[in-house]
mmCIF file of C-alpha atoms in Angstrom:
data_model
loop_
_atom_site.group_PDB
_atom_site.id
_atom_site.type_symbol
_atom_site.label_atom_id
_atom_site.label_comp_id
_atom_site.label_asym_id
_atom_site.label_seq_id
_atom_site.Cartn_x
_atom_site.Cartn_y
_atom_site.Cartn_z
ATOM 1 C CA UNK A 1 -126.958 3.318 -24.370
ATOM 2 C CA UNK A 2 -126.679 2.807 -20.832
ATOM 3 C CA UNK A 3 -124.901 -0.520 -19.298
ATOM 4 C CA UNK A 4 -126.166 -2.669 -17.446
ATOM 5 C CA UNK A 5 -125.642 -2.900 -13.789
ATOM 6 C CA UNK A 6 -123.288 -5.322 -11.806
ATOM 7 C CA UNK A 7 -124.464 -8.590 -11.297
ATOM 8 C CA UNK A 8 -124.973 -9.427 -7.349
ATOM 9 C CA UNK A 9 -124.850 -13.169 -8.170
ATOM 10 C CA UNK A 10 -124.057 -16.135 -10.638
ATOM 11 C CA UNK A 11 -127.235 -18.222 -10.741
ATOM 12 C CA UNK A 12 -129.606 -17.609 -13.856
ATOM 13 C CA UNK A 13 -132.706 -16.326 -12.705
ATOM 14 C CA UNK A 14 -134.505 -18.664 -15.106
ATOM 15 C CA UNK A 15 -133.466 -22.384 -14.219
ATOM 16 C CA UNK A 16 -130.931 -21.349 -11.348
ATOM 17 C CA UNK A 17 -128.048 -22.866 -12.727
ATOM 18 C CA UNK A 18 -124.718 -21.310 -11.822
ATOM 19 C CA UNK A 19 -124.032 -18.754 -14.969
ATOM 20 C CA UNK A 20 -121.156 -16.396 -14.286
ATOM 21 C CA UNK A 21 -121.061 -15.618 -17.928
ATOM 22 C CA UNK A 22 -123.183 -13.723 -20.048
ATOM 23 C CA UNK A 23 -124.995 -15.808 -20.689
ATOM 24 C CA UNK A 24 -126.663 -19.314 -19.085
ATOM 25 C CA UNK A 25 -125.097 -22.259 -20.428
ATOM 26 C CA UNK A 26 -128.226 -25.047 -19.018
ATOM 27 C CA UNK A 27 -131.228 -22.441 -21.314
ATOM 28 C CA UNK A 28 -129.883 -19.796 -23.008
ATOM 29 C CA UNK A 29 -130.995 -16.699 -20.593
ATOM 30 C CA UNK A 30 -129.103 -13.673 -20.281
ATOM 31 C CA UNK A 31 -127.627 -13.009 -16.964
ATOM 32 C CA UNK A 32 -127.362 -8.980 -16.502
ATOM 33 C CA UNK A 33 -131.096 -8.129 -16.888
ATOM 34 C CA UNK A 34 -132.267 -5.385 -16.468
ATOM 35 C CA UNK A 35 -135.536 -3.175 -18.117
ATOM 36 C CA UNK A 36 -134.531 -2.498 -21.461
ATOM 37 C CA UNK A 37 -133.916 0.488 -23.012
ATOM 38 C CA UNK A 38 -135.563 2.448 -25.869
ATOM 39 C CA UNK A 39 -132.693 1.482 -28.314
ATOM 40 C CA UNK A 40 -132.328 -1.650 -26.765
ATOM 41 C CA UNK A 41 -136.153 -2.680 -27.423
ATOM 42 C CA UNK A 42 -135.973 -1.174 -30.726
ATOM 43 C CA UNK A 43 -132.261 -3.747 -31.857
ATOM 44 C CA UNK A 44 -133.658 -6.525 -30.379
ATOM 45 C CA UNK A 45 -136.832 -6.357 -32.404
ATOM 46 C CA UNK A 46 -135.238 -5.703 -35.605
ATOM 47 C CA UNK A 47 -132.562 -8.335 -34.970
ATOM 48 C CA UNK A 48 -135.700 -11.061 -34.874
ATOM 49 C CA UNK A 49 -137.302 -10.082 -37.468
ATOM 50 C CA UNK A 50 -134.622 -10.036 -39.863
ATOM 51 C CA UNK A 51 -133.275 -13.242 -38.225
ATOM 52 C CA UNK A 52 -137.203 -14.529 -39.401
ATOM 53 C CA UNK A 53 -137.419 -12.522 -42.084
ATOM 54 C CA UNK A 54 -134.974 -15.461 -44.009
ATOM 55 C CA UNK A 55 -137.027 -18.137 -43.135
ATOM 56 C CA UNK A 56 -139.723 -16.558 -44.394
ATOM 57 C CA UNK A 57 -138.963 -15.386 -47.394
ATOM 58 C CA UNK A 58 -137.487 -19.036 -48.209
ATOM 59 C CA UNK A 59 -140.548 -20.722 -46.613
ATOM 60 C CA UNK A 60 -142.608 -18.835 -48.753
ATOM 61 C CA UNK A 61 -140.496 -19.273 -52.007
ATOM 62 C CA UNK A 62 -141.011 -22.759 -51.476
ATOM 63 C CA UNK A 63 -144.735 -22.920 -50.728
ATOM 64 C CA UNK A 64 -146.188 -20.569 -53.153
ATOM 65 C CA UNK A 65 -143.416 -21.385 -56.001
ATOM 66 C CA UNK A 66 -141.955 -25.040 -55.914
ATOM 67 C CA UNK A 67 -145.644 -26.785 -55.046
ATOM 68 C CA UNK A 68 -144.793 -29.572 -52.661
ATOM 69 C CA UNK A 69 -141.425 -28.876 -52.336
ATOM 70 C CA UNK A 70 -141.511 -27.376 -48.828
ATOM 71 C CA UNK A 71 -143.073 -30.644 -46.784
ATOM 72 C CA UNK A 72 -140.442 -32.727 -48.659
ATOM 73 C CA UNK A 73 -137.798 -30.558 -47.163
ATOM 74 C CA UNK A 74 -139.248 -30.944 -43.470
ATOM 75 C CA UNK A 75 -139.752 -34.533 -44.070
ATOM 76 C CA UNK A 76 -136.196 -34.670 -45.053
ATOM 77 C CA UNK A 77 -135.076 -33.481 -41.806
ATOM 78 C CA UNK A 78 -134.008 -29.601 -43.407
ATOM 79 C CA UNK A 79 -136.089 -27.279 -40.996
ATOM 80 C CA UNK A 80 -134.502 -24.933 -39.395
ATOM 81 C CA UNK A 81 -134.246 -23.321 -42.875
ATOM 82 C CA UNK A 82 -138.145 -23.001 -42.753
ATOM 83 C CA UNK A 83 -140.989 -21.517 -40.716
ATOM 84 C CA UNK A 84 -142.393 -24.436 -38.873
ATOM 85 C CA UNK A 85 -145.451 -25.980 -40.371
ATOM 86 C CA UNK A 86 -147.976 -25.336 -37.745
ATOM 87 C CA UNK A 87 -146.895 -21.718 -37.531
ATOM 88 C CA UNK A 88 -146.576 -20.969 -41.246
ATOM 89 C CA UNK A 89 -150.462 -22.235 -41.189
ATOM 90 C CA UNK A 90 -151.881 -20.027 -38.932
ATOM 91 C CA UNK A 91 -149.951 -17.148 -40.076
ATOM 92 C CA UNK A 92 -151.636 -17.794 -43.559
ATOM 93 C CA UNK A 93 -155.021 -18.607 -41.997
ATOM 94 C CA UNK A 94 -155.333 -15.504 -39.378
ATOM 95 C CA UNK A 95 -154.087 -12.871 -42.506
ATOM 96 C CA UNK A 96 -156.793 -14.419 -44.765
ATOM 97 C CA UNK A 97 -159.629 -14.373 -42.220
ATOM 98 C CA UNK A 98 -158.401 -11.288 -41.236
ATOM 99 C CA UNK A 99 -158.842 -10.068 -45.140
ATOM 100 C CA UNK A 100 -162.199 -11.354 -45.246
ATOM 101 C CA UNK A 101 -163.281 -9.366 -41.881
ATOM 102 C CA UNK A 102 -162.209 -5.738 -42.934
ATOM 103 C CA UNK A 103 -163.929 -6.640 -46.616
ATOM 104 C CA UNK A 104 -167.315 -4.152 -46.146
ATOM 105 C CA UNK A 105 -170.658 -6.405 -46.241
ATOM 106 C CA UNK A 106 -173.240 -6.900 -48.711
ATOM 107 C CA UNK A 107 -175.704 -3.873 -47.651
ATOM 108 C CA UNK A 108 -178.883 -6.219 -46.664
ATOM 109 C CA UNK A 109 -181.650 -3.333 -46.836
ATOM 110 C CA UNK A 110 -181.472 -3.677 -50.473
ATOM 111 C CA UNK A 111 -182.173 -7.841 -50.316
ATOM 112 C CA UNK A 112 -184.885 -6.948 -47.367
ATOM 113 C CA UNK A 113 -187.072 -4.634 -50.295
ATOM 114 C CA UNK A 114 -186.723 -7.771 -52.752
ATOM 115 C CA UNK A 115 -188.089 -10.196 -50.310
ATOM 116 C CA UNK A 116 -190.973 -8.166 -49.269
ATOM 117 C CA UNK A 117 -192.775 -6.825 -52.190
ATOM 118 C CA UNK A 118 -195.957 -9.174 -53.035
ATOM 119 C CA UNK A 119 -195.076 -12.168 -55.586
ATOM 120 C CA UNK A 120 -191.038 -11.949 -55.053
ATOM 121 C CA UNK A 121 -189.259 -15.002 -56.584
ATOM 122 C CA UNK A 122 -185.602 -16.510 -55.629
ATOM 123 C CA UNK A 123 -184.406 -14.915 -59.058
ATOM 124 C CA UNK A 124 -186.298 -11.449 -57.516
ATOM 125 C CA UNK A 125 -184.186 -12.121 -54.734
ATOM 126 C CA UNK A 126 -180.813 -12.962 -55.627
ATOM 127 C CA UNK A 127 -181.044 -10.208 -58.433
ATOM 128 C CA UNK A 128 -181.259 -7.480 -55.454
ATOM 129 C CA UNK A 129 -178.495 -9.372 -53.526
ATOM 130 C CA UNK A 130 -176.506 -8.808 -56.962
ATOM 131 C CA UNK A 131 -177.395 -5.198 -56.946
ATOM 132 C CA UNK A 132 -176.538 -4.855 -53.223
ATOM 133 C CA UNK A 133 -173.670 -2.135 -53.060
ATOM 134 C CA UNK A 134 -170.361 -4.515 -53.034
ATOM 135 C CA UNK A 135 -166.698 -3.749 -53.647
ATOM 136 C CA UNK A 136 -166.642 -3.653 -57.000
ATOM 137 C CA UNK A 137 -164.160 -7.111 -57.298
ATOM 138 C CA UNK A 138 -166.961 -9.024 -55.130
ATOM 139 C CA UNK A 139 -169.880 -8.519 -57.428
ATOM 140 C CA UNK A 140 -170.102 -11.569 -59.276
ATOM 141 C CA UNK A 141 -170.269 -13.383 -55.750
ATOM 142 C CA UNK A 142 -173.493 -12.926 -53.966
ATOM 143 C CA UNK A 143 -174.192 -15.570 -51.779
ATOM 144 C CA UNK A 144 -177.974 -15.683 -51.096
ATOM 145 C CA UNK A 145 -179.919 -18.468 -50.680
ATOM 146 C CA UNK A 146 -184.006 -18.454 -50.805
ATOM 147 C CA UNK A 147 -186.532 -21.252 -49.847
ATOM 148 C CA UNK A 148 -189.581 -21.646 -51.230
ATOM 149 C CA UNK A 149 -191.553 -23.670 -48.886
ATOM 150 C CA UNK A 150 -194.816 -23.186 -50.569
ATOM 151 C CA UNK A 151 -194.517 -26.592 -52.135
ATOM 152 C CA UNK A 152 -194.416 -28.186 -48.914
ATOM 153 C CA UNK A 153 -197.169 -30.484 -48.110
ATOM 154 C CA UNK A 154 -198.422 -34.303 -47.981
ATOM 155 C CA UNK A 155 -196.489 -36.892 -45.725
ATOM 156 C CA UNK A 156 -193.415 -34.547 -45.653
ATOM 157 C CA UNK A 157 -195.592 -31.556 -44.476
ATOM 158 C CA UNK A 158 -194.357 -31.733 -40.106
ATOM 159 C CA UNK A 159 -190.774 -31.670 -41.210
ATOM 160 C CA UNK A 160 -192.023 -28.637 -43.851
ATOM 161 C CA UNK A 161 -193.721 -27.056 -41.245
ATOM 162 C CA UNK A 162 -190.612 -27.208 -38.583
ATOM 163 C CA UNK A 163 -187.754 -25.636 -41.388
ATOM 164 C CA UNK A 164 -190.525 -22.970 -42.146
ATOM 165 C CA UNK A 165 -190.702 -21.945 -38.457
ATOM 166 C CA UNK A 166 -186.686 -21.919 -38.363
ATOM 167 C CA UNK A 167 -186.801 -19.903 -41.511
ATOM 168 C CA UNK A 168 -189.023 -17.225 -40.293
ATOM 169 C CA UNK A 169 -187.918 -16.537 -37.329
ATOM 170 C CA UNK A 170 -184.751 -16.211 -38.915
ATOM 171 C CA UNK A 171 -186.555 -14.061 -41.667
ATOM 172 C CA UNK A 172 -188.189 -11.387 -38.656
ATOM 173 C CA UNK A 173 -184.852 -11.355 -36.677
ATOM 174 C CA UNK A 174 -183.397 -10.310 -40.270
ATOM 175 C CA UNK A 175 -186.287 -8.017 -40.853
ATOM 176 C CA UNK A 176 -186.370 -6.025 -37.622
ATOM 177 C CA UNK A 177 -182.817 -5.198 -38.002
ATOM 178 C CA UNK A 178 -181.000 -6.254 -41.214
ATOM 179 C CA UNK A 179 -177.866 -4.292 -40.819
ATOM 180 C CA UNK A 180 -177.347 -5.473 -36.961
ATOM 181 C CA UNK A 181 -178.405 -9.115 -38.059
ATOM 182 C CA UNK A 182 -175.710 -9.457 -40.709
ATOM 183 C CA UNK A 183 -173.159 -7.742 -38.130
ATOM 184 C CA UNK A 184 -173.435 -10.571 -35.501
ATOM 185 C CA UNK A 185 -173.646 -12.844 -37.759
ATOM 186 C CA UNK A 186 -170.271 -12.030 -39.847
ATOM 187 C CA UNK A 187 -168.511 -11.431 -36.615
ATOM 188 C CA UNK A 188 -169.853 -14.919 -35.341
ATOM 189 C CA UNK A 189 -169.037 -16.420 -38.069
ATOM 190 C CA UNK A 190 -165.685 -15.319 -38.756
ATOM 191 C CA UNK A 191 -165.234 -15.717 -35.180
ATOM 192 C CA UNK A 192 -165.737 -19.725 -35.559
ATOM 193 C CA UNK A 193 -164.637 -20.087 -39.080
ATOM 194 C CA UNK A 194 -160.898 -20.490 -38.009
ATOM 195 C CA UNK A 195 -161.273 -22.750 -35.553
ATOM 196 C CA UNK A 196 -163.433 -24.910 -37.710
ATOM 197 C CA UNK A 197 -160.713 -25.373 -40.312
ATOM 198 C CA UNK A 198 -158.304 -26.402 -37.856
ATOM 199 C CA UNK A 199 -160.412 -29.308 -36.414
ATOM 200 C CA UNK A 200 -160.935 -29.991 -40.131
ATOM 201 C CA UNK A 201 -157.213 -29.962 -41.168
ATOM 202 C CA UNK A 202 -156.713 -33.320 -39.523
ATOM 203 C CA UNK A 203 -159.592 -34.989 -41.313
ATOM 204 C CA UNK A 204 -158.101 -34.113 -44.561
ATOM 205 C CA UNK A 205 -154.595 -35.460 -43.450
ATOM 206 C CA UNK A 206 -156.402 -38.426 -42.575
ATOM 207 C CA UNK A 207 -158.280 -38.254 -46.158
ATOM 208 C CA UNK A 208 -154.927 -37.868 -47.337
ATOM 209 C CA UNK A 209 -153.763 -41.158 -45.454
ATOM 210 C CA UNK A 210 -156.736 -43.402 -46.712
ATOM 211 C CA UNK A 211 -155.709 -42.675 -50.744
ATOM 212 C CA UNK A 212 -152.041 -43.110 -49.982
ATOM 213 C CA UNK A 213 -152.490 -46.026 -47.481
ATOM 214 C CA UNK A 214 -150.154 -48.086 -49.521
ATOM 215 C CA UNK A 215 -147.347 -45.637 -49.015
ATOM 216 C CA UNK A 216 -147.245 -46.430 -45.406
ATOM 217 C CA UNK A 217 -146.209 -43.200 -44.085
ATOM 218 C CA UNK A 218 -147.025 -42.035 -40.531
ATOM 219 C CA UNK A 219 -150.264 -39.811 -39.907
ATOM 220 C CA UNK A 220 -148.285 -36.872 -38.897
ATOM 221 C CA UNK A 221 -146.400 -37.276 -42.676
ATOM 222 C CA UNK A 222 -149.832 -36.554 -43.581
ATOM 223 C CA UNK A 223 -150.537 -33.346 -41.354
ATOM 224 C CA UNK A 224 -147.531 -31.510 -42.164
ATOM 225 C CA UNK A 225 -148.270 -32.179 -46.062
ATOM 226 C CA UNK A 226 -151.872 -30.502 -45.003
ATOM 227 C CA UNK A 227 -150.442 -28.059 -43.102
ATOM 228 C CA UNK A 228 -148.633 -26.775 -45.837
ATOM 229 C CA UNK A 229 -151.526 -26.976 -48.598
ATOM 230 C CA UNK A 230 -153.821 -25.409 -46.625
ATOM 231 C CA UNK A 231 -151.501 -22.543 -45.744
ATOM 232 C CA UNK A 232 -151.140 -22.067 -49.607
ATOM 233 C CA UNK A 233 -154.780 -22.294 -50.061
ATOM 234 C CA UNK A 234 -155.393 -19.649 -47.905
ATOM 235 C CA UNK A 235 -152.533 -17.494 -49.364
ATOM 236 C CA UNK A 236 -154.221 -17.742 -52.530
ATOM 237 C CA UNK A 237 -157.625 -17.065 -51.643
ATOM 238 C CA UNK A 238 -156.679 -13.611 -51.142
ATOM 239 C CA UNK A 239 -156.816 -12.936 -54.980
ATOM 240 C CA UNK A 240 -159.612 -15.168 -55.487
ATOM 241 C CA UNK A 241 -161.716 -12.660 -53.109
ATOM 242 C CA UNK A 242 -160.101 -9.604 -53.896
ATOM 243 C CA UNK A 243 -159.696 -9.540 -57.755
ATOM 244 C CA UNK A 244 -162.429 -9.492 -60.493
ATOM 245 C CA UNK A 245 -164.136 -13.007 -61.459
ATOM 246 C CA UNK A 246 -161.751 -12.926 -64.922
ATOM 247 C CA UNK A 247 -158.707 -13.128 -62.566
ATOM 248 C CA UNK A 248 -159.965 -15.315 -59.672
ATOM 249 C CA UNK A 249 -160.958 -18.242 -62.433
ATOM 250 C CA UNK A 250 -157.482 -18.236 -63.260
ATOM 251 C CA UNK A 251 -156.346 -18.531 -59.432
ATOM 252 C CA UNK A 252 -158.602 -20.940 -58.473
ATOM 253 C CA UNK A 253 -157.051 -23.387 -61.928
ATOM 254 C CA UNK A 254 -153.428 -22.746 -60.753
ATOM 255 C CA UNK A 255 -155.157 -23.819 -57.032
ATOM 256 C CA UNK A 256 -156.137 -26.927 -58.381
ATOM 257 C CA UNK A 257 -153.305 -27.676 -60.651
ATOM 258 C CA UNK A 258 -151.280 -27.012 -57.261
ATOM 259 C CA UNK A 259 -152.485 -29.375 -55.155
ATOM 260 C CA UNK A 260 -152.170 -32.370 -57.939
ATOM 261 C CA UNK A 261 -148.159 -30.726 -58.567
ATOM 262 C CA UNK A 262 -148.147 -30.999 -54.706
ATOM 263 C CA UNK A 263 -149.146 -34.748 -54.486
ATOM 264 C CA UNK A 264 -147.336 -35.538 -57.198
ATOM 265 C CA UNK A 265 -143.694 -33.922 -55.289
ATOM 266 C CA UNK A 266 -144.564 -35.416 -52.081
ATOM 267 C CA UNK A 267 -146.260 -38.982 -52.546
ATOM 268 C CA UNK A 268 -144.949 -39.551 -56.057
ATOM 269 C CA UNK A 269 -146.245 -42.431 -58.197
ATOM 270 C CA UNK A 270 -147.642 -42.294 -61.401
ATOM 271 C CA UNK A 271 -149.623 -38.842 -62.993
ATOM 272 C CA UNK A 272 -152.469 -40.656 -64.154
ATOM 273 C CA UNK A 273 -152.711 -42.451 -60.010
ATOM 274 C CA UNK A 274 -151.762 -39.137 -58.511
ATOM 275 C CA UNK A 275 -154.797 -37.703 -60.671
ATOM 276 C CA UNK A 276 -157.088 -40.093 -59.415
ATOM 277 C CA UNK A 277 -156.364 -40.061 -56.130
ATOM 278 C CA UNK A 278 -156.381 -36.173 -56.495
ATOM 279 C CA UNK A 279 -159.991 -36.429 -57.646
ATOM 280 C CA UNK A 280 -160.759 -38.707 -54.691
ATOM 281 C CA UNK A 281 -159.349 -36.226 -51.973
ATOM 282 C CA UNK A 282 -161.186 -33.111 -53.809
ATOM 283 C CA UNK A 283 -164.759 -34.954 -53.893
ATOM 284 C CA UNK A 284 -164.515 -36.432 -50.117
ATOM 285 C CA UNK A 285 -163.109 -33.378 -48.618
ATOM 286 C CA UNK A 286 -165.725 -30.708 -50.769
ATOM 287 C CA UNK A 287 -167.698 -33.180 -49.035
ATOM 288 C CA UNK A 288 -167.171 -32.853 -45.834
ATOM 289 C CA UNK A 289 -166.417 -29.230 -46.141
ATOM 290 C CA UNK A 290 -170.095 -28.335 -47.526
ATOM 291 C CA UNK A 291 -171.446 -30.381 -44.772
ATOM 292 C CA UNK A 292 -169.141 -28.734 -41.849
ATOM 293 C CA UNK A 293 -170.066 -25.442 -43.888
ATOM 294 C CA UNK A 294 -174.280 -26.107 -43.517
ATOM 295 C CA UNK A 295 -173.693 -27.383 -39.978
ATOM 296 C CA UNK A 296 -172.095 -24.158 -38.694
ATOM 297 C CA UNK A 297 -174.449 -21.782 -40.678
ATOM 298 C CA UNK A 298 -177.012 -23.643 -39.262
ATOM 299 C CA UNK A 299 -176.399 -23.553 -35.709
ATOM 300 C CA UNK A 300 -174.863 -19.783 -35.674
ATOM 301 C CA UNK A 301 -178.456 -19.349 -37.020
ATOM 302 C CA UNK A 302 -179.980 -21.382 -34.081
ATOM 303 C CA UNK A 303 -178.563 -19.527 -31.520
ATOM 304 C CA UNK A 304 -178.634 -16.447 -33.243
#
């Protein structure tokens, strides 16, 4: 390895504080810079990531195994043990959204056949969406939804009339092009889908905050106990996508039981009031997350 060259002069080249040593005393800089070398590069990248690696591994100990456990540890002032909140969330939520992208598509030609032929009902419909070559772990998921806006008539028959225009010219953009449609519309979506969950994240802290007002605890309390539930949520979603329905059911229990184990570690109080208020959150929040859910469908739709 070579060395570095002589330094001309003593003042960091970061906050310009005098630094004759190796280092600046006012921020931390090294002094002798210089382009690193190949085996320089190499040490200081392993050096971080083992340095990280130990928060991580603890971080995640706590958040996947001890359920609560890790926000009662930041609240107790022990963080530099820990990957920050914030971080350890969108680490979670850009490897499960990343998951979900590389996961191939329902094939639509096959739902496109279903819908055409003369007389085809919903149950015509999502049958061939069932069919629709899937990864074999994703078959007992096929989201389709059909209207039937033949019943549509009397005073309610303008507003009819408007949602059937939406529909079909959703319906020939689909048509024309199935495999391009559901393309732009995956990328779209997965393209907003993050961002929505973070603008949601604080409306479940303040969810949160209206069961436990009586604990009087500061909002941010709140966040970084939703920061940390949602990054186990998303860790655990993985299976719930990726493994047969037999093994997701039992996921998505231990998700639920979770997130009462959680509230019950970090707000306390009796099980019978943490249940409650557990049932409370889950109902507001599915809520709000079915009509955030619509809303976005609806408008990547609009504008697609």
């Amino acid at each position: 390895m070579s060395h570095p060259p002589a330094r001309t002069d003593i003042a960091c080249r970061n906050c310009g504080t005098e630094a004759p040593l190796s280092f600046c005393a006012a921020c931390g800089q090294e002094t002798a810079l210089h382009p690193p070398t190949l085996g320089e590069f190499v040490h200081e990248f392993v050096g971080h990531y083992i340095a990280l690696e130990g928060a991580l591994w603890c971080t995640l100990h706590r958040l996947l195994l001890r359920p609560g456990r890790l926000t009662t540890e930041y609240l107790a002032g022990r963080r530099r043990r820990y990957v920050l909140p914030l971080r350890i969330f969108l680490t979670a939520s850009f490897v499960f959204f990343l998951t979900l992208k590389l996961l191939p598509a329902i094939e639509p030609s096959v739902v496109v056949d279903a819908a055409a032929r003369p007389g085809a009902t919903v149950d015509d419909i999502r049958a061939a969406a069932a069919s629709a070559p899937m990864p074999a772990s994703r078959l007992h998921t096929p989201m389709v939804m059909a209207f039937r806006l033949s019943d549509c008539g009397g005073t309610g028959e303008p507003a009819c009339n408007a949602l059937e225009r939406f529909v079909n010219g959703i319906g020939q953009r689909f048509s024309s092009d199935p495999k391009a449609f559901v393309g732009q519309m995956r990328t779209r979506l997965f393209g907003a889908a993050p961002y929505a969950v973070f603008l949601l994240l604080p409306v479940f802290a303040g969810i949160v905050a209206l069961a436990y007002r009586r604990r009087h605890m500061t909002y941010g309390e709140h966040v970084v106990f939703s920061l940390h539930l949602h990054a186990f949520w998303f860790l655990a979603l993985l299976p719930i996508v990726l493994l047969p329905r037999a093994a997701s059911d039992a996921v998505l229990l231990v998700v639920l039981a979770y997130g009462v184990l959680a509230l019950r570690e970090v707000y306390r109080g009796r099980w019978w009031a943490t249940l409650l208020r557990a049932g409370f959150i889950t109902v507001v929040y599915g809520a709000v997350l079915l009509l955030a859910t619509l809303g976005l469908v609806a408008g990547l739709l609009a504008t697609a």
